[in-house]
mmCIF file of C-alpha atoms in Angstrom:
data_model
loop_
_atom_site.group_PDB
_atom_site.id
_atom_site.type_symbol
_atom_site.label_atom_id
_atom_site.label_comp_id
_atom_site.label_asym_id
_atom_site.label_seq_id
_atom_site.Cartn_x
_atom_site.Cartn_y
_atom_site.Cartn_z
ATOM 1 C CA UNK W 1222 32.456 -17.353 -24.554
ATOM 2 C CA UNK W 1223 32.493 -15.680 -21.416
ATOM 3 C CA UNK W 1224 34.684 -13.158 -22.195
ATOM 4 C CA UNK W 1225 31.831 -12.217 -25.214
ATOM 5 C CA UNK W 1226 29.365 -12.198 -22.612
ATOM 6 C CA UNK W 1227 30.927 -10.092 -20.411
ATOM 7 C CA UNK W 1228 31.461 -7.659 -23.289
ATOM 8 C CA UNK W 1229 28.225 -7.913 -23.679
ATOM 9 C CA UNK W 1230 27.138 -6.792 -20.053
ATOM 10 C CA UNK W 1231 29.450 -4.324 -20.388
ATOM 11 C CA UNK W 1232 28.294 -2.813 -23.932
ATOM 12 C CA UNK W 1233 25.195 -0.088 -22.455
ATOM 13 C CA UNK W 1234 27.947 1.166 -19.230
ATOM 14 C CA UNK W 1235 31.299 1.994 -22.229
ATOM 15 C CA UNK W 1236 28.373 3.572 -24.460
ATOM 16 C CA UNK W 1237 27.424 5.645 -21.135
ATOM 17 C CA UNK W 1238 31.104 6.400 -20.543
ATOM 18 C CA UNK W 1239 31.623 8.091 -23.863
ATOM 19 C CA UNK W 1240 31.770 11.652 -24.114
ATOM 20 C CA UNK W 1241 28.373 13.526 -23.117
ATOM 21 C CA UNK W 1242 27.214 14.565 -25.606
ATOM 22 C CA UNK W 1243 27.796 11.879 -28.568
ATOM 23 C CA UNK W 1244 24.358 12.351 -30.293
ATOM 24 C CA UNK W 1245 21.430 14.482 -30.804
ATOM 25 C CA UNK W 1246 19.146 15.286 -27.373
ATOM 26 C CA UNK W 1247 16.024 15.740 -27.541
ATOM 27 C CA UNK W 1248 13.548 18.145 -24.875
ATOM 28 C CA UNK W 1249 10.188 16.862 -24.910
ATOM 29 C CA UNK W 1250 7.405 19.409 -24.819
ATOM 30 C CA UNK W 1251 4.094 17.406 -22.766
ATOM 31 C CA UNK W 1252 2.072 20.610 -24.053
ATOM 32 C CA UNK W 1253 0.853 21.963 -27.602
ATOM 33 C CA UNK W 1254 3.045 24.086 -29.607
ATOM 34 C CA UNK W 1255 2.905 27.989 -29.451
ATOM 35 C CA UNK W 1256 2.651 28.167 -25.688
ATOM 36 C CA UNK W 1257 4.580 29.180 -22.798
ATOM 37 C CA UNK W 1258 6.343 25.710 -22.271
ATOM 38 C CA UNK W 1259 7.109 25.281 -25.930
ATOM 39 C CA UNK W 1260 8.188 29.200 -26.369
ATOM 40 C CA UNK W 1261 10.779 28.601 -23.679
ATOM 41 C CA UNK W 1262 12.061 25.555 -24.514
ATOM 42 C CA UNK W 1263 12.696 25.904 -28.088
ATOM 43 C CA UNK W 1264 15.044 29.249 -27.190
ATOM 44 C CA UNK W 1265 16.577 27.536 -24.272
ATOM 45 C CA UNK W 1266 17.075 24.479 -27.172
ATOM 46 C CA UNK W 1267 18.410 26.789 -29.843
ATOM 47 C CA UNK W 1268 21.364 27.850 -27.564
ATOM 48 C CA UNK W 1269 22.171 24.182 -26.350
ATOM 49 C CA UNK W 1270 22.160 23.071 -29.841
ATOM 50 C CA UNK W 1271 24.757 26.005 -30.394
ATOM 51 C CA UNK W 1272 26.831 25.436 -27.305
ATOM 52 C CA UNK W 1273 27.099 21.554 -27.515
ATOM 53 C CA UNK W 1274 27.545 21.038 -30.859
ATOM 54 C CA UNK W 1275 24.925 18.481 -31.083
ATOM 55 C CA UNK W 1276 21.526 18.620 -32.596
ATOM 56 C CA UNK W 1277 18.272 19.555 -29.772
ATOM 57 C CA UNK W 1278 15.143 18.671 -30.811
ATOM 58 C CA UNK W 1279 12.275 19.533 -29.624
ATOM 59 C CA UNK W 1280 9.049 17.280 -29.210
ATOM 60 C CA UNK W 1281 5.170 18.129 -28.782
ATOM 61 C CA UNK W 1282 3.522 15.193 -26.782
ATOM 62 C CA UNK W 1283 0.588 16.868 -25.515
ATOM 63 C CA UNK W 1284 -2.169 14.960 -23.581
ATOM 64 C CA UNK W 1285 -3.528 14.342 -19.731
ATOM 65 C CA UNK W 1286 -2.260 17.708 -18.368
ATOM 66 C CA UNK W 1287 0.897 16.860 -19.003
ATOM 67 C CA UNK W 1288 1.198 13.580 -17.938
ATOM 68 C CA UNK W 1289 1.681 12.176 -21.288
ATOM 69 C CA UNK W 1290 4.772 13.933 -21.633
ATOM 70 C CA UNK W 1291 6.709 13.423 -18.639
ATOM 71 C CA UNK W 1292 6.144 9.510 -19.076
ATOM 72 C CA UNK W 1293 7.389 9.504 -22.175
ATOM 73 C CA UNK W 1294 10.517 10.494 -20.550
ATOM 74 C CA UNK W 1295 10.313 8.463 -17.604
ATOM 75 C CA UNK W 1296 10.477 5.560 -19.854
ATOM 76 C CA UNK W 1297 13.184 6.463 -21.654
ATOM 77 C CA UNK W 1298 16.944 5.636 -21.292
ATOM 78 C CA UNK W 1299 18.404 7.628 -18.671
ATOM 79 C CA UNK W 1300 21.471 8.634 -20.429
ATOM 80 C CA UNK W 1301 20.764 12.037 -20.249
ATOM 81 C CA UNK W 1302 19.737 12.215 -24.261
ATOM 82 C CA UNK W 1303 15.925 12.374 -23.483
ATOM 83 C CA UNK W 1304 14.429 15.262 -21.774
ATOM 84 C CA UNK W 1305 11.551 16.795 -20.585
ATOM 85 C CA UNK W 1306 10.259 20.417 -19.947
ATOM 86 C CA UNK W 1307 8.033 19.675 -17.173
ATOM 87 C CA UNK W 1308 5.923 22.388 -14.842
ATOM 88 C CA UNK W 1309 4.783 23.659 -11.505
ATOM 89 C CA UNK W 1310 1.248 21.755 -12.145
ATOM 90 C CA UNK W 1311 2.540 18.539 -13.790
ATOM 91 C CA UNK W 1312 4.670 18.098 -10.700
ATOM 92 C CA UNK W 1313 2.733 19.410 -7.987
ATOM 93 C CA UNK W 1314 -1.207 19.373 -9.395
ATOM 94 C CA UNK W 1315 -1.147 16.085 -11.059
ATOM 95 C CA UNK W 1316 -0.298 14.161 -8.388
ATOM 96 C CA UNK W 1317 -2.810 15.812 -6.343
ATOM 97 C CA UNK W 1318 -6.125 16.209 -9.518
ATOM 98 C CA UNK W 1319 -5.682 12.819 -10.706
ATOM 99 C CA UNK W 1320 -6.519 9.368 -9.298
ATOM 100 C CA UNK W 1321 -4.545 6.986 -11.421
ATOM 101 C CA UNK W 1322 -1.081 9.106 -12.515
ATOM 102 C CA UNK W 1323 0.391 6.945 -15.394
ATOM 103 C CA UNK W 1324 3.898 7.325 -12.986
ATOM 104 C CA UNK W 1325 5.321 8.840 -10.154
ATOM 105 C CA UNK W 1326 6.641 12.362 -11.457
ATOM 106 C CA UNK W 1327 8.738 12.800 -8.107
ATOM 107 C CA UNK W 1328 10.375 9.596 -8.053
ATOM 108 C CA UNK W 1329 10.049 8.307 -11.925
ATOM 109 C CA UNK W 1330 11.906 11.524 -12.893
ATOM 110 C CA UNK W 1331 15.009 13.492 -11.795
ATOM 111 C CA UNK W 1332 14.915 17.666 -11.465
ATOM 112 C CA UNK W 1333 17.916 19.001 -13.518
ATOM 113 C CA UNK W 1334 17.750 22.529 -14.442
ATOM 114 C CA UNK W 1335 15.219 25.425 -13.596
ATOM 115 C CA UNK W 1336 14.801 27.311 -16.761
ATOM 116 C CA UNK W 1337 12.198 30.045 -16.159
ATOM 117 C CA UNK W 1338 9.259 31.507 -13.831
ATOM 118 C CA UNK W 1339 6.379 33.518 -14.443
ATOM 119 C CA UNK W 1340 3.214 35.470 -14.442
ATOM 120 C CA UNK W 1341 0.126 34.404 -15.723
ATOM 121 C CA UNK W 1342 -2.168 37.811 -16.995
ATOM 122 C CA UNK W 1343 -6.142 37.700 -16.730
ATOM 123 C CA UNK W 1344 -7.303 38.294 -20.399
ATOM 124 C CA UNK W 1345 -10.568 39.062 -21.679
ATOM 125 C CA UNK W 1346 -11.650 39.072 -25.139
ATOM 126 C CA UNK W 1347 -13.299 42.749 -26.294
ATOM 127 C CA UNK W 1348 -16.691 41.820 -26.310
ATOM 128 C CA UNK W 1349 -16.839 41.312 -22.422
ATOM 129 C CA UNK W 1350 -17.622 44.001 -21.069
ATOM 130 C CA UNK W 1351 -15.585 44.621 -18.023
ATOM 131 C CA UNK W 1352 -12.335 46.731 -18.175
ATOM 132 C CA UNK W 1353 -11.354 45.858 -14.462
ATOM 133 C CA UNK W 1354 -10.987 42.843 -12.428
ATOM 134 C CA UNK W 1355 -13.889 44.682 -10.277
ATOM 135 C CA UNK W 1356 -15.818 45.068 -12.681
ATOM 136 C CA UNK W 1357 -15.659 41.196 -13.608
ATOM 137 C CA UNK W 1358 -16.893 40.195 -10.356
ATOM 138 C CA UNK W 1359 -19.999 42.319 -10.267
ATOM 139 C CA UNK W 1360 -21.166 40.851 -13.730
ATOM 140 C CA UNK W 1361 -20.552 37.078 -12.769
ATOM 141 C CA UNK W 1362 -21.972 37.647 -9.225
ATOM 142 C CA UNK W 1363 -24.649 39.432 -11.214
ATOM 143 C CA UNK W 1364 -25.452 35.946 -13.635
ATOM 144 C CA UNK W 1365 -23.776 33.214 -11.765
ATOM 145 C CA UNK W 1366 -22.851 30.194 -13.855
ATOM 146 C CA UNK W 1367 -23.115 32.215 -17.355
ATOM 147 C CA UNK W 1368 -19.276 33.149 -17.957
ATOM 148 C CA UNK W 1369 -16.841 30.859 -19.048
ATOM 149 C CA UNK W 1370 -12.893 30.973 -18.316
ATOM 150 C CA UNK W 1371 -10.154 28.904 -20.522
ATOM 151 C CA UNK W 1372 -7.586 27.112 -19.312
ATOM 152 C CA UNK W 1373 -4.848 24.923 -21.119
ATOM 153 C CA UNK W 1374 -6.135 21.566 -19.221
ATOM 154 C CA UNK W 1375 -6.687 20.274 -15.798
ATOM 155 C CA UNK W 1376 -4.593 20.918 -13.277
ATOM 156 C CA UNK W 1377 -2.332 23.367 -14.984
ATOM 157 C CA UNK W 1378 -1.201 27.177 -13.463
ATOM 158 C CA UNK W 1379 -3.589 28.134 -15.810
ATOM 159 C CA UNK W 1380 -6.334 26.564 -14.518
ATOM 160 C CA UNK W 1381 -5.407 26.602 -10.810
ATOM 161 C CA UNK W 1382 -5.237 30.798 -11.544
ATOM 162 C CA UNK W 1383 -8.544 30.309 -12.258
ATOM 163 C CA UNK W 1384 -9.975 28.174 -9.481
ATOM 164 C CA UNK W 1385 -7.759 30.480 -7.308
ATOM 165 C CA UNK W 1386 -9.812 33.905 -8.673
ATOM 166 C CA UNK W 1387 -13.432 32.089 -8.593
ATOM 167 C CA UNK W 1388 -12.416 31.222 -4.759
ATOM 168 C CA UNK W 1389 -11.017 33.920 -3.442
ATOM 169 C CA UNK W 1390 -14.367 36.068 -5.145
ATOM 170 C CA UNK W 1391 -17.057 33.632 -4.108
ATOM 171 C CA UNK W 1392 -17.844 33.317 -8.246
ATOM 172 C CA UNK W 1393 -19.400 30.791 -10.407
ATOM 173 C CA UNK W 1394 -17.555 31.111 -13.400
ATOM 174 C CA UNK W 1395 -17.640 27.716 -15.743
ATOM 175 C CA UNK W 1396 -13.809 26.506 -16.371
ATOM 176 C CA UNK W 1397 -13.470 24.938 -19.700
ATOM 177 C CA UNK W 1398 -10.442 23.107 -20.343
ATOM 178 C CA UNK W 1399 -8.331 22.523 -23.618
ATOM 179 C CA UNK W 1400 -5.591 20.305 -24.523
ATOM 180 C CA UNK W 1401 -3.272 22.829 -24.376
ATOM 181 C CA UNK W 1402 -2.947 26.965 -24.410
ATOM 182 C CA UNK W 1403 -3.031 27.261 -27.849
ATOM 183 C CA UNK W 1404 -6.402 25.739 -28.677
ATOM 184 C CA UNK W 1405 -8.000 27.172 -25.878
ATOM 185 C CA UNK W 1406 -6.323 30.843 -26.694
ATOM 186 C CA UNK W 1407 -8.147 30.188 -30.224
ATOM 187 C CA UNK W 1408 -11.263 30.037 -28.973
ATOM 188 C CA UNK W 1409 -10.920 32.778 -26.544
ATOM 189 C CA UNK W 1410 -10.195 34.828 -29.827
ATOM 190 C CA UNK W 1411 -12.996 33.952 -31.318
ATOM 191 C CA UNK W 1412 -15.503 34.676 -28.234
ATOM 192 C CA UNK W 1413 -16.414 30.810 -27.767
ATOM 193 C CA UNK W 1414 -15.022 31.817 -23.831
ATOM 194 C CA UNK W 1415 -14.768 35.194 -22.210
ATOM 195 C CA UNK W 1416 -11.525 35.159 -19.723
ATOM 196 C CA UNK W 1417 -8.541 33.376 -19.327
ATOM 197 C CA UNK W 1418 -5.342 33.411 -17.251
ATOM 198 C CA UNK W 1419 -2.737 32.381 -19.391
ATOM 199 C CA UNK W 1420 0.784 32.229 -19.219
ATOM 200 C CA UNK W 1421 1.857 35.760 -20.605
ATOM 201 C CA UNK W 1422 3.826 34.651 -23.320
ATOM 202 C CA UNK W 1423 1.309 33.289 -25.547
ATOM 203 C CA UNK W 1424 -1.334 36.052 -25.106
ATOM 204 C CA UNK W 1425 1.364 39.058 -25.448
ATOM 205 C CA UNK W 1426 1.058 39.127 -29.152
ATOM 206 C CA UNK W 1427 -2.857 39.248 -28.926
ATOM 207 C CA UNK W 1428 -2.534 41.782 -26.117
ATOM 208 C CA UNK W 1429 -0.551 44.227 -27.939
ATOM 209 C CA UNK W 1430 -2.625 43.427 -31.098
ATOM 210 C CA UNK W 1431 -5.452 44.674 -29.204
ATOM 211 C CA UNK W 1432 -6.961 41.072 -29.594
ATOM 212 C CA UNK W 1433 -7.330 40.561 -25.750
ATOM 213 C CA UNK W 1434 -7.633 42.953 -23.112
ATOM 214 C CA UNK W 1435 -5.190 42.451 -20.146
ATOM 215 C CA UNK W 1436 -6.854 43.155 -16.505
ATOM 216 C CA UNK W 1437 -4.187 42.003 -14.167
ATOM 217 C CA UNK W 1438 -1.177 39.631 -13.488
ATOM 218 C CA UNK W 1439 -0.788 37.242 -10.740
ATOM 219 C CA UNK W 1440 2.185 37.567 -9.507
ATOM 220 C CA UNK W 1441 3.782 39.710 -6.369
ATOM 221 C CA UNK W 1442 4.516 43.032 -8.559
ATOM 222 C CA UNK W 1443 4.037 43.894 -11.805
ATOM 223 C CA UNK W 1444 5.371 42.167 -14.736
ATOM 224 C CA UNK W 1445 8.422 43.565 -17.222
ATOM 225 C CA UNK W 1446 6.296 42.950 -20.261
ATOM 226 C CA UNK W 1447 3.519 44.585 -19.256
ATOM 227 C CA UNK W 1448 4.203 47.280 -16.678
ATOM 228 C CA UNK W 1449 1.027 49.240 -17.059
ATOM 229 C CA UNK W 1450 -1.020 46.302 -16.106
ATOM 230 C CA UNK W 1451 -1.969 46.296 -12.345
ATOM 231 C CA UNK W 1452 -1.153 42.890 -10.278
ATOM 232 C CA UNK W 1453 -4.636 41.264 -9.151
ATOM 233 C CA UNK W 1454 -2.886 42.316 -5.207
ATOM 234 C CA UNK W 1455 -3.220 45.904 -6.641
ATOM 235 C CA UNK W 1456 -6.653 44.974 -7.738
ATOM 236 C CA UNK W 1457 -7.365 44.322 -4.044
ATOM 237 C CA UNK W 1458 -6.957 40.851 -3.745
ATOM 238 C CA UNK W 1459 -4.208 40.714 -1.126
ATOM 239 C CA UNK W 1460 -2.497 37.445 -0.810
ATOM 240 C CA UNK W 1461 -3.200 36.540 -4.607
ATOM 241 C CA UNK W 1462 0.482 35.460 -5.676
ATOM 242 C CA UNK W 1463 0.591 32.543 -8.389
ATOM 243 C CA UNK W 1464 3.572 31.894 -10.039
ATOM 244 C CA UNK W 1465 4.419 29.244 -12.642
ATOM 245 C CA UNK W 1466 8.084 27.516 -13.250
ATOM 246 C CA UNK W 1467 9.237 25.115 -15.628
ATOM 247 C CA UNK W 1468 12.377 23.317 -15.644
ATOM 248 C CA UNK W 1469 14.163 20.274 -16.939
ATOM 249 C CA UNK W 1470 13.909 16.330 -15.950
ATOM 250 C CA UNK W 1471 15.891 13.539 -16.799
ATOM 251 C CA UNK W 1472 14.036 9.861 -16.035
ATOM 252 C CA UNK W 1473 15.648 8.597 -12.618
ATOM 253 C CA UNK W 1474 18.917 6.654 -12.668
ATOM 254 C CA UNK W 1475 21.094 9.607 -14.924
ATOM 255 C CA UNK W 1476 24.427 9.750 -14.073
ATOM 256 C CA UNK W 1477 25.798 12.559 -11.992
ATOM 257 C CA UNK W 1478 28.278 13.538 -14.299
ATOM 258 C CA UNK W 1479 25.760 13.769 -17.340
ATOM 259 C CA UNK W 1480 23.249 15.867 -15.120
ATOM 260 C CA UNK W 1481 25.894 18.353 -14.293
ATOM 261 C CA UNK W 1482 26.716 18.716 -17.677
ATOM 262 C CA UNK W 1483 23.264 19.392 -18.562
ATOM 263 C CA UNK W 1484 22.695 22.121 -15.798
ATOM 264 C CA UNK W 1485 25.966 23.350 -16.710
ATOM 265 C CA UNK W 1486 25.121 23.858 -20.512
ATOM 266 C CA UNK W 1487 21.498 25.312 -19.549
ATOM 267 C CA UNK W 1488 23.337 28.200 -17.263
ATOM 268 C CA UNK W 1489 25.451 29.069 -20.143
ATOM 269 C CA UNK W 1490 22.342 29.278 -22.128
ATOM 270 C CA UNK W 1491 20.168 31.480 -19.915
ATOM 271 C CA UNK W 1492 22.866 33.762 -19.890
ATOM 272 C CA UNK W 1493 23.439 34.166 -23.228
ATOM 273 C CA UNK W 1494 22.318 37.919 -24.241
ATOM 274 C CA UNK W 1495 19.951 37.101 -26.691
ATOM 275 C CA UNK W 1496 18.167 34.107 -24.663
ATOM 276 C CA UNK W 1497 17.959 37.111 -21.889
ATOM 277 C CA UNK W 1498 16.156 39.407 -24.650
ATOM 278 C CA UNK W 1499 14.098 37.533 -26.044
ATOM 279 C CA UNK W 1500 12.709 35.509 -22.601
ATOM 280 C CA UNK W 1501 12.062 39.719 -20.975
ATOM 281 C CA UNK W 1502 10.232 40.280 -24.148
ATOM 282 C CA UNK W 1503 7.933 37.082 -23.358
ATOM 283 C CA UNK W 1504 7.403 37.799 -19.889
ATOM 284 C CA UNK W 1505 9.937 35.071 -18.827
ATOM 285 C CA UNK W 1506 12.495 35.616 -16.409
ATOM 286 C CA UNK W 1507 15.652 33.029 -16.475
ATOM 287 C CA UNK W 1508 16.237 30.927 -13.178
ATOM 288 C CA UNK W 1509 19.903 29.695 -12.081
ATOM 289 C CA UNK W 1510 20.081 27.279 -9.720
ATOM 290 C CA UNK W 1511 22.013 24.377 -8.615
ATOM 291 C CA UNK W 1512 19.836 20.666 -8.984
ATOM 292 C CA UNK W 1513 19.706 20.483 -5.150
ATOM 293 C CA UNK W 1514 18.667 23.820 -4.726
ATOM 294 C CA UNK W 1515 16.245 23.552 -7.489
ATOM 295 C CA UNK W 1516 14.741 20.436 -5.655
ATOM 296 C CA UNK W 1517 14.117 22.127 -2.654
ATOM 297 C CA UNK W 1518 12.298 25.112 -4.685
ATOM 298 C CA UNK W 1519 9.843 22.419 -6.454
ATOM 299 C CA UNK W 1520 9.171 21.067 -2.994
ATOM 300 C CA UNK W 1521 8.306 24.215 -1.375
ATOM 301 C CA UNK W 1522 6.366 25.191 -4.048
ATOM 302 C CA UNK W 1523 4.587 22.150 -4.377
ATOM 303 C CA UNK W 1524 3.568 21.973 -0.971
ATOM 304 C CA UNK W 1525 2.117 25.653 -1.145
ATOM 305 C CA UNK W 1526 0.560 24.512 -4.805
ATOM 306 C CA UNK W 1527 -0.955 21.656 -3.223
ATOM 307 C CA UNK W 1528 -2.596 22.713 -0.061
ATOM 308 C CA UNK W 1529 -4.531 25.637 -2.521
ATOM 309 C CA UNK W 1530 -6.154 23.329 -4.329
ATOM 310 C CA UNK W 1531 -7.113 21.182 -1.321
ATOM 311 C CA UNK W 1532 -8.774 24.673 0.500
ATOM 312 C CA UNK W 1533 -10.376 24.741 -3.284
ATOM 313 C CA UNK W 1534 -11.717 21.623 -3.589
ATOM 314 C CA UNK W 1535 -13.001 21.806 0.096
ATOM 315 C CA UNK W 1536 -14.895 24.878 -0.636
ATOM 316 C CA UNK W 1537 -16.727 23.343 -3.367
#
């Protein structure tokens, strides 16, 4: 009897010890198809599948900036076959926008992998008027509180690109959050909102469409995928430099061994030739970096992420 009890015990730590992988993974997407996060995650996916030999799925679970995601995860098994594509504002705004967080996202969950950075791009649909980022401040100064701006939800880069412009330029300009990029991109299509920052990936097809009209990008220079668009610095906003990441988590408690063998996999991936191509023709640029080194990054940048939106929120 003991000895069947002890198997018993035992049972969850042999399963743990088999080979890594032994059955499909799956990388959960806390965001709405068609976006940046789920763009990136299904290619980085596609080559994982191809490299382990194993089936990666990916999962929309949308909701709560984020949040609804990354618990998912949290709650999960940590033996390495649940995953989750989590960002620079689930792990830095969250904590920070909302009161009651449904878990801890710095302690609850585990930093693996970095998988990309990137720009966001100010977009305009056609029927706005302005054609430069100057030209957008002189009409909202001109009829405070009458121009709307998109954003994919609360507490997102998307949002906090936003909040950033509207504070740096004195504005009132009326945010309008969606459950996701996708929805509010729709709607920014269709003139229901004038502007948006988005993540460049998801408005590249309308900007080259001639759906949207791109007036700058936030980061330090000017992006690959669209070179002849001026950064909002060369629009004469020194000091604007917003830039998004997103990168893997694993709920806390996953074994070394299977976290290196993620990270490891995830290199191979972002190196692959094609997963290069087709991230520079998004606007996405592949980051390689050890799990220590990668927690240090999402530190850094959370502290910087953080103490902008407390000058923002003290402004207001």
């Amino acid at each position: 009897m003991f000895r069947l009890f002890a198997i018993a015990l035992l049972a969850p730590l042999l399963a743990w010890g088999q080979a890594f992988p032994s059955k499909p993974l799956r990388i959960v997407v806390p965001f709405t198809p068609a976006g940046a996060v789920d763009i990136a995650t299904r290619a980085t996916a596609h080559e994982m599948q191809r490299i382990l030999g194993h089936p990666v799925t990916v999962e929309n679970k949308p909701g709560a900036g984020g949040n609804l995601g990354v618990l998912d995860v949290s709650r999960s098994t940590p033996d390495g076959y649940s995953i989750v594509m989590s960002t620079s504002g689930i792990q830095a705004i969250n904590p920070f926008l909302y009161s009651k967080m449904p878990l801890d996202v710095n302690k609850d969950l585990v930093s693996v992998a970095p998988i990309v950075s990137l720009n966001n791009v100010l977009v305009v649909h056609p029927s706005f008027p302005p054609r430069s980022v100057k030209e957008v401040i002189e009409l909202v100064r001109k009829y405070p509180g009458k121009y709307t701006y998109a954003s994919s939800g609360n507490g997102t880069s998307i949002h906090m690109s936003g909040a950033m412009f509207t504070f740096l330029t004195k504005t009132d300009i009326v945010h309008i959050p969606y459950k996701g990029s996708s929805p509010a991109i729709t709607d920014l299509l269709a003139g229901q909102t004038q502007m948006m920052f988005d993540n460049i990936p998801s408005s590249l097809p309308h900007i080259k469409a001639g759906k949207l009209i791109a007036l700058a990008t936030t980061g330090a220079k000017r992006d690959p995928a669209l070179p002849d668009v001026p950064t909002m610095q060369e629009a004469g906003f020194k000091g604007y430099n917003l830039i998004n990441w997103f990168g893997l988590w694993l709920p806390a408690g996953a074994q070394p061994d299977v976290m290196a063998r993620i990270h490891a996999e995830v290199v191979k991936a972002l190196a692959d030739p094609q997963v290069k191509e087709q991230f520079d023709a998004q606007g996405l640029e592949g980051v390689g970096m050890p799990p220590a080194e990668f927690a240090r990054f999402v530190e850094k940048e959370s502290a910087f992420i953080i103490d902008l939106a407390r000058r923002i929120k003290g402004a207001k």
